Amino acid sequence: MSEDGEKDPGEGQKSSASRPNTAAARRERRRAASGTGSDAKADKSAPKGKAGSGPGKGTTAGKDRPTPKRSGTTKEKTEKHSLFARIVRFLREVWGELRKVIWPTRKQMITYTGVVLVFVAFMIALVYLLDFVFLEGVDFVFGN
């Protein structure tokens, strides 16, 4: 079995020639093999000889034309809302994001706070020790 879950070709055949190079090509190959999905129908009608339709490559159905523009996007961008409406929208979005947060329990908060305080105390002691050592070194070198 290959990396993408499909059976490898016979052991006498070389697998690199027919194996898709990209994830998109593997998806297209699976859709074509199963006969499901909207791309399976488009694959059958895709013209032969286009770039990407050779062995080991995905089809280019729909990629030979530009993506259509969405309707109404220019109106939404140019339409200005009042300051109050924008503030209300911002606060609603903030509230929605805060509801997604996984808040720590009381026990976790106490543990995290303890870890931070111990770390800060350690760093204070380290800086104090280094300051003292350098001060003694300077006094020794310059003789006070």
Backbone as CSV, one residue per row, in Angstrom:
resi,resn,N_x,N_y,N_z,CA_x,CA_y,CA_z,C_x,C_y,C_z
1,MET,0.855,-1.184,0.000,0.000,0.000,0.000,0.892,1.236,0.000
2,SER,0.462,2.239,-0.727,1.247,3.463,-0.810,0.848,4.417,0.306
3,GLU,1.493,5.549,0.309,1.284,6.544,1.355,-0.140,7.068,1.394
4,ASP,-0.786,7.176,0.231,-2.122,7.740,0.187,-3.227,6.685,0.302
5,GLY,-2.890,5.450,0.666,-3.887,4.422,0.922,-4.299,3.634,-0.303
6,GLU,-3.733,3.898,-1.455,-4.079,3.154,-2.656,-3.096,2.009,-2.827
7,LYS,-3.551,0.980,-3.514,-2.667,-0.153,-3.762,-1.614,0.230,-4.781
8,ASP,-0.389,-0.212,-4.521,0.701,0.054,-5.448,0.544,-0.820,-6.683
9,PRO,1.076,-0.396,-7.802,1.049,-1.242,-8.986,1.874,-2.503,-8.746
10,GLY,1.792,-3.417,-9.671,2.530,-4.678,-9.527,3.982,-4.439,-9.194
11,GLU,4.589,-5.390,-8.519,5.950,-5.201,-8.047,6.942,-5.081,-9.203
12,GLY,6.629,-5.648,-10.349,7.519,-5.550,-11.489,7.470,-4.182,-12.150
13,GLN,6.376,-3.407,-11.901,6.231,-2.097,-12.525,6.877,-1.029,-11.663
14,LYS,7.220,0.047,-12.299,7.797,1.163,-11.576,6.659,2.054,-11.089
15,SER,6.585,2.303,-9.765,5.452,3.034,-9.199,5.575,4.539,-9.371
16,SER,6.775,5.065,-9.578,6.934,6.514,-9.661,6.334,7.095,-10.934
17,ALA,6.196,6.285,-12.004,5.685,6.810,-13.263,4.192,7.085,-13.189
18,SER,3.410,6.252,-12.496,1.970,6.434,-12.473,1.472,6.999,-11.154
19,ARG,2.340,7.228,-10.226,1.924,7.735,-8.923,1.796,9.254,-8.975
20,PRO,0.668,9.804,-8.480,0.490,11.261,-8.501,1.525,11.955,-7.623
21,ASN,1.971,13.124,-8.061,3.001,13.863,-7.343,2.436,14.766,-6.266
22,THR,1.215,15.229,-6.425,0.651,16.187,-5.481,-0.598,15.632,-4.824
23,ALA,-0.982,16.248,-3.712,-2.187,15.830,-3.003,-3.423,16.049,-3.876
24,ALA,-3.444,17.138,-4.633,-4.587,17.413,-5.507,-4.716,16.332,-6.578
25,ALA,-3.595,15.886,-7.111,-3.635,14.835,-8.127,-4.124,13.524,-7.523
26,ARG,-3.726,13.245,-6.282,-4.214,12.022,-5.626,-5.712,12.084,-5.401
27,ARG,-6.221,13.271,-4.988,-7.665,13.413,-4.785,-8.408,13.205,-6.092
28,GLU,-7.917,13.794,-7.169,-8.555,13.625,-8.473,-8.559,12.160,-8.890
29,ARG,-7.477,11.482,-8.646,-7.375,10.071,-9.017,-8.370,9.232,-8.227
30,ARG,-8.499,9.544,-6.928,-9.467,8.803,-6.110,-10.888,9.073,-6.567
31,ARG,-11.214,10.333,-6.875,-12.563,10.664,-7.335,-12.879,9.960,-8.645
32,ALA,-11.917,9.947,-9.542,-12.135,9.300,-10.830,-12.309,7.791,-10.650
33,ALA,-11.563,7.202,-9.716,-11.661,5.758,-9.486,-12.985,5.389,-8.849
34,SER,-13.482,6.231,-7.932,-14.732,5.902,-7.250,-15.947,6.308,-8.070
35,GLY,-15.762,7.253,-8.998,-16.885,7.669,-9.842,-17.832,8.615,-9.134
36,THR,-17.430,9.158,-7.984,-18.283,10.091,-7.251,-17.680,11.471,-7.293
37,GLY,-18.431,12.430,-6.820,-17.937,13.806,-6.754,-18.246,14.559,-8.022
38,SER,-18.251,15.859,-7.912,-18.584,16.685,-9.064,-17.457,16.704,-10.087
39,ASP,-16.223,16.455,-9.624,-15.094,16.490,-10.548,-15.015,15.246,-11.424
40,ALA,-15.662,14.146,-11.004,-15.599,12.921,-11.793,-16.261,13.133,-13.153
41,LYS,-17.372,13.874,-13.186,-18.042,14.149,-14.451,-17.211,15.101,-15.298
42,ALA,-16.589,16.075,-14.640,-15.784,17.049,-15.374,-14.541,16.396,-15.943
43,ASP,-14.008,15.358,-15.261,-12.815,14.684,-15.739,-13.077,13.996,-17.079
44,LYS,-14.280,13.429,-17.238,-14.592,12.712,-18.469,-14.696,13.674,-19.651
45,SER,-15.172,14.906,-19.379,-15.343,15.857,-20.470,-14.109,16.712,-20.698
46,ALA,-13.088,16.560,-19.854,-11.881,17.370,-20.001,-11.162,16.975,-21.275
47,PRO,-10.692,17.967,-22.043,-9.995,17.646,-23.281,-8.668,16.963,-23.016
48,LYS,-8.327,16.019,-23.864,-7.065,15.293,-23.725,-5.937,16.155,-24.256
49,GLY,-4.744,15.911,-23.754,-3.579,16.602,-24.255,-3.298,17.926,-23.566
50,LYS,-4.150,18.353,-22.649,-3.892,19.583,-21.908,-2.816,19.315,-20.867
51,ALA,-2.179,20.378,-20.396,-1.148,20.239,-19.374,-1.777,19.671,-18.119
52,GLY,-1.113,18.693,-17.525,-1.607,18.108,-16.290,-2.509,16.924,-16.499
53,SER,-2.830,16.541,-17.744,-3.714,15.406,-17.943,-2.946,14.146,-18.291
54,GLY,-1.648,14.214,-18.287,-0.828,13.048,-18.594,-0.789,12.088,-17.430
55,PRO,-0.027,10.997,-17.566,0.035,10.037,-16.486,0.722,10.641,-15.268
56,GLY,0.127,10.383,-14.089,0.714,10.864,-12.851,0.384,12.301,-12.540
57,LYS,-0.531,12.907,-13.299,-0.879,14.297,-13.035,-2.378,14.430,-12.968
58,GLY,-2.840,15.410,-12.187,-4.273,15.649,-12.067,-4.811,16.321,-13.303
59,THR,-6.109,16.319,-13.442,-6.714,16.964,-14.595,-6.838,18.449,-14.331
60,THR,-7.033,19.199,-15.409,-7.128,20.647,-15.286,-8.522,21.131,-15.618
61,ALA,-9.544,20.351,-15.288,-10.906,20.751,-15.596,-11.241,22.028,-14.849
62,GLY,-11.587,23.086,-15.582,-11.962,24.341,-14.971,-10.789,25.253,-14.676
63,LYS,-9.586,24.814,-14.897,-8.432,25.648,-14.582,-7.975,26.466,-15.783
64,ASP,-8.626,26.296,-16.933,-8.222,27.043,-18.105,-8.993,28.352,-18.242
65,ARG,-9.820,28.677,-17.270,-10.560,29.940,-17.299,-10.425,30.631,-15.940
66,PRO,-10.530,31.945,-15.915,-10.375,32.670,-14.646,-11.539,32.409,-13.712
67,THR,-11.291,32.581,-12.442,-12.334,32.409,-11.442,-13.360,33.523,-11.599
68,PRO,-14.652,33.190,-11.620,-15.665,34.240,-11.782,-15.704,35.141,-10.554
69,LYS,-16.023,36.412,-10.776,-16.111,37.366,-9.683,-17.402,37.150,-8.914
70,ARG,-17.320,37.405,-7.629,-18.513,37.278,-6.795,-19.400,38.491,-7.001
71,SER,-20.691,38.253,-6.956,-21.602,39.375,-7.134,-21.800,40.079,-5.792
72,GLY,-21.806,41.386,-5.822,-22.090,42.157,-4.620,-20.878,42.491,-3.775
73,THR,-19.696,42.011,-4.105,-18.536,42.295,-3.264,-18.128,43.758,-3.354
74,THR,-18.263,44.378,-4.520,-17.870,45.779,-4.634,-18.836,46.671,-3.859
75,LYS,-20.097,46.306,-3.833,-21.081,47.086,-3.099,-20.794,47.016,-1.604
76,GLU,-20.463,45.806,-1.116,-20.196,45.646,0.304,-18.946,46.413,0.719
77,LYS,-17.946,46.481,-0.145,-16.715,47.172,0.207,-16.905,48.681,0.206
78,THR,-17.724,49.203,-0.698,-17.891,50.639,-0.782,-18.950,51.151,0.189
79,GLU,-19.827,50.279,0.655,-20.889,50.710,1.551,-20.316,50.968,2.938
80,LYS,-20.519,52.179,3.455,-20.025,52.554,4.778,-21.159,52.423,5.784
81,HIS,-20.823,51.850,6.934,-21.788,51.760,8.015,-21.472,52.846,9.027
82,SER,-22.436,53.150,9.871,-22.219,54.179,10.874,-21.203,53.703,11.905
83,LEU,-20.638,54.638,12.621,-19.642,54.327,13.645,-20.246,53.402,14.697
84,PHE,-21.470,53.687,15.115,-22.139,52.865,16.123,-22.319,51.433,15.630
85,ALA,-22.728,51.260,14.373,-22.936,49.919,13.815,-21.623,49.154,13.743
86,ARG,-20.522,49.846,13.388,-19.227,49.175,13.331,-18.743,48.761,14.712
87,ILE,-18.984,49.601,15.717,-18.589,49.255,17.096,-19.386,48.061,17.587
88,VAL,-20.691,48.064,17.324,-21.536,46.940,17.743,-21.091,45.654,17.065
89,ARG,-20.784,45.728,15.775,-20.321,44.539,15.048,-19.003,44.031,15.627
90,PHE,-18.094,44.967,15.926,-16.807,44.585,16.515,-17.014,43.878,17.853
91,LEU,-17.864,44.443,18.706,-18.105,43.833,20.019,-18.755,42.460,19.896
92,ARG,-19.659,42.299,18.937,-20.268,40.979,18.717,-19.226,39.948,18.285
93,GLU,-18.328,40.365,17.395,-17.285,39.449,16.935,-16.322,39.106,18.063
94,VAL,-15.984,40.091,18.903,-15.119,39.827,20.054,-15.791,38.844,20.994
95,TRP,-17.074,39.064,21.271,-17.809,38.166,22.168,-17.863,36.749,21.581
96,GLY,-18.059,36.654,20.290,-18.082,35.341,19.640,-16.749,34.627,19.745
97,GLU,-15.655,35.372,19.588,-14.326,34.758,19.716,-14.053,34.341,21.152
98,LEU,-14.482,35.152,22.111,-14.261,34.805,23.519,-15.039,33.547,23.921
99,ARG,-16.173,33.310,23.274,-16.923,32.078,23.572,-16.210,30.839,23.059
100,LYS,-15.320,31.003,22.064,-14.575,29.865,21.524,-13.384,29.481,22.398
101,VAL,-12.966,30.380,23.292,-11.778,30.141,24.106,-12.051,29.040,25.122
102,ILE,-11.081,28.159,25.289,-11.173,27.133,26.329,-10.500,27.714,27.560
103,TRP,-11.310,28.116,28.523,-10.797,28.770,29.712,-10.239,27.743,30.682
104,PRO,-9.117,28.060,31.353,-8.551,27.111,32.323,-9.406,27.045,33.584
105,THR,-9.325,25.886,34.244,-10.053,25.725,35.503,-9.309,26.465,36.606
106,ARG,-9.926,26.541,37.775,-9.300,27.228,38.905,-7.993,26.540,39.294
107,LYS,-8.012,25.211,39.299,-6.806,24.456,39.661,-5.673,24.735,38.668
108,GLN,-6.012,24.756,37.382,-5.001,25.046,36.357,-4.443,26.454,36.530
109,MET,-5.311,27.421,36.836,-4.845,28.798,37.023,-3.894,28.906,38.205
110,ILE,-4.207,28.217,39.289,-3.322,28.239,40.461,-1.982,27.603,40.105
111,THR,-2.018,26.492,39.363,-0.775,25.827,38.957,0.047,26.730,38.053
112,TYR,-0.580,27.317,37.054,0.138,28.189,36.119,0.721,29.405,36.829
113,THR,-0.055,29.990,37.746,0.422,31.152,38.490,1.625,30.780,39.343
114,GLY,1.562,29.619,39.986,2.695,29.151,40.796,3.947,28.949,39.959
115,VAL,3.789,28.365,38.786,4.934,28.137,37.894,5.552,29.472,37.480
116,VAL,4.714,30.439,37.148,5.220,31.753,36.730,5.953,32.430,37.880
117,LEU,5.388,32.381,39.080,6.030,33.032,40.227,7.364,32.381,40.563
118,VAL,7.436,31.041,40.506,8.705,30.352,40.767,9.736,30.728,39.705
119,PHE,9.326,30.781,38.447,10.244,31.145,37.376,10.758,32.573,37.554
120,VAL,9.869,33.509,37.889,10.282,34.904,38.089,11.242,34.995,39.273
121,ALA,10.958,34.284,40.365,11.860,34.293,41.522,13.227,33.739,41.146
122,PHE,13.248,32.680,40.355,14.516,32.106,39.900,15.302,33.110,39.050
123,MET,14.625,33.788,38.140,15.309,34.758,37.285,15.836,35.944,38.090
124,ILE,15.075,36.386,39.092,15.548,37.479,39.955,16.809,37.051,40.690
125,ALA,16.795,35.820,41.231,17.971,35.318,41.949,19.166,35.190,41.003
126,LEU,18.935,34.734,39.796,20.024,34.580,38.828,20.636,35.935,38.465
127,VAL,19.779,36.916,38.181,20.282,38.245,37.832,21.022,38.860,39.018
128,TYR,20.488,38.698,40.232,21.166,39.220,41.426,22.532,38.571,41.587
129,LEU,22.601,37.240,41.409,23.867,36.520,41.551,24.882,36.990,40.504
130,LEU,24.453,37.126,39.241,25.362,37.593,38.191,25.819,39.023,38.458
131,ASP,24.930,39.863,38.935,25.294,41.240,39.256,26.343,41.271,40.362
132,PHE,26.139,40.452,41.374,27.093,40.398,42.482,28.458,39.900,42.003
133,VAL,28.464,38.843,41.157,29.722,38.283,40.653,30.458,39.314,39.800
134,PHE,29.744,40.008,38.912,30.394,41.010,38.069,30.892,42.201,38.897
135,LEU,30.146,42.590,39.917,30.582,43.682,40.782,31.886,43.317,41.494
136,GLU,31.956,42.084,42.011,33.189,41.637,42.673,34.337,41.557,41.669
137,GLY,34.040,41.129,40.445,35.070,41.059,39.416,35.617,42.430,39.062
138,VAL,34.741,43.407,38.926,35.165,44.772,38.614,35.998,45.331,39.766
139,ASP,35.560,45.077,41.015,36.335,45.548,42.179,37.710,44.892,42.211
140,PHE,37.783,43.628,41.834,39.083,42.928,41.846,40.020,43.475,40.773
141,VAL,39.447,43.729,39.554,40.270,44.191,38.441,40.748,45.630,38.672
142,PHE,39.849,46.504,39.067,40.193,47.919,39.182,40.628,48.303,40.600
143,GLY,40.553,47.391,41.553,41.015,47.590,42.932,40.415,48.797,43.596
144,ASN,39.383,48.569,44.280,38.673,49.648,44.949,39.069,49.789,46.376
